[in-house]
C-alpha positions in Angstrom: 1.9 8.1 -11.1 4.0 10.0 -13.5 2.7 13.4 -12.2 3.4 12.4 -8.5 6.9 11.1 -9.4 7.7 14.4 -11.2 6.3 16.4 -8.3 8.4 14.4 -5.8 11.5 14.8 -7.8 11.0 18.5 -8.4 10.0 19.5 -4.9 11.7 16.8 -2.8 8.4 16.6 -0.9 6.3 13.5 -1.0 4.5 12.9 2.3 1.4 14.9 1.2 0.9 12.7 -1.9 -0.2 9.5 -0.3 -2.4 11.4 2.1 -4.0 13.3 -0.8 -4.2 10.2 -3.0 -5.8 8.0 -0.3 -8.3 10.9 0.4 -9.2 11.2 -3.2 -9.6 7.4 -3.3 -11.9 7.5 -0.3 -14.1 10.1 -2.0 -14.2 8.1 -5.2 -15.2 5.0 -3.2 -18.1 7.0 -1.7 -19.2 8.0 -5.1 -18.8 4.5 -6.5 -21.0 3.1 -3.7 -23.9 5.2 -5.1 -23.8 3.5 -8.6 -26.9 1.9 -9.9 -27.5 0.0 -13.1 -29.0 3.2 -14.5 -26.0 5.3 -13.8 -24.8 6.9 -17.1 -21.4 5.6 -18.3 -19.8 9.0 -18.2 -20.5 9.3 -14.5 -19.2 5.9 -13.8 -16.1 6.7 -15.9 -15.5 10.0 -14.0 -15.7 8.1 -10.7 -13.3 5.5 -11.9 -11.0 8.3 -13.2 -11.0 9.8 -9.7 -10.2 6.5 -8.3 -7.3 6.1 -10.7 -6.0 9.5 -9.8 -6.1 8.6 -6.1 -4.3 5.4 -6.7 -1.7 7.1 -8.9 -0.9 9.7 -6.2 -0.6 7.1 -3.5 0.7 3.8 -4.8 4.0 4.7 -6.5 4.9 7.3 -3.9 4.6 4.5 -1.3 7.2 2.6 -3.2 9.4 5.7 -3.1 8.9 5.9 0.7 10.1 2.3 1.0 13.1 2.9 -1.2 14.0 6.1 0.6 13.6 4.6 4.1 15.8 1.5 3.9 19.6 1.3 3.7 20.9 0.5 0.2 22.0 -2.9 1.3 18.3 -4.0 1.6 16.4 -1.5 -0.5 16.0 -4.1 -3.3 14.5 -6.6 -0.8 12.2 -4.0 0.6 11.0 -2.9 -2.8 10.6 -6.5 -3.9 8.5 -7.2 -0.8 6.3 -4.2 -1.6 5.8 -5.3 -5.2 5.3 -8.9 -4.3 2.3 -8.3 -2.0 0.7 -5.9 -4.5 1.1 -8.3 -7.4 0.0 -11.3 -5.4 -3.5 -9.9 -4.9 -3.8 -8.9 -8.6 -2.5 -12.3 -9.8 -4.8 -14.4 -7.6 -7.8 -12.4 -8.6 -7.0 -12.6 -12.3 -6.3 -16.3 -12.2 -9.5 -17.1 -10.4 -11.7 -15.3 -12.8 -9.8 -16.1 -16.0 -9.1 -19.8 -15.4 -12.7 -20.9 -14.6 -15.0 -22.6 -17.1 -17.4 -20.2 -18.8 -20.6 -20.9 -16.7 -18.7 -20.7 -13.4 -16.8 -17.5 -14.5 -20.1 -15.8 -15.5 -21.6 -16.6 -12.1 -18.5 -15.3 -10.3 -18.4 -12.1 -12.5 -22.1 -11.5 -11.9 -21.6 -12.0 -8.1 -18.7 -9.5 -8.1 -20.9 -7.1 -10.0 -23.7 -7.4 -7.4 -21.4 -7.2 -4.5 -19.1 -4.4 -5.5 -21.3 -1.4 -4.8 -21.6 -2.1 -1.0 -17.9 -3.1 -0.9 -17.0 0.4 -2.1 -18.9 1.8 0.8 -17.2 -0.6 3.3 -13.8 0.4 2.0 -14.2 4.1 2.8 -13.3 3.6 6.5 -10.4 1.5 5.5 -9.1 4.3 3.3 -9.6 6.8 6.1 -7.5 4.6 8.4 -4.9 4.4 5.7 -4.9 8.2 5.5 -4.2 8.3 9.2 -1.5 5.7 8.9 0.4 7.5 6.2 0.2 10.7 8.1 2.7 9.1 10.5 5.3 8.5 7.7 8.4 10.4 8.4 9.4 12.4 5.4 13.1 12.2 4.7 15.1 14.1 2.1 15.2 12.2 -1.1 18.5 10.4 -1.8 20.7 12.0 -4.4 23.1 9.1 -4.6 23.0 5.4 -4.4 25.3 5.4 -1.4 24.1 5.4 2.2 24.9 8.5 4.1 28.0 8.4 6.3 28.0 10.9 9.2 30.6 13.6 8.7 32.7 12.6 11.7 33.2 9.1 10.1 33.8 10.2 6.5 36.6 8.5 4.6 38.1 8.8 1.2 38.0 5.8 -1.2 
């Protein structure tokens, strides 16, 4: 996330980052779908690192896209909506697993473990659709002020 933010700030270009990030994420999901109980930890860790890199290049830049696409009057609302839905999923998942009694939690955690490998494979087409969707994002120049642009024929002095 830090690297993608620095690159976007330095170059002013950001459209390629969610495309690259989601593509890396798709590859990592393919690799994660091949895991077995005998897979060495360093391989699992490298696949997860790749997944994190893909998420890092995509997730925060999509927040930037939202903030750069909406007028200042509603940019806070748009950003809040983006963050709300992202956090909602994380909160519900954590609450379900963390709040259950130990025997139920162990069963659910075991079920997740058994089910995740095929889910990674099923998510690959979803990521490919996401890559296509973000390809249609219209890249706009990054804002340099916190004021909406006023066309030159309507400019006024304060």
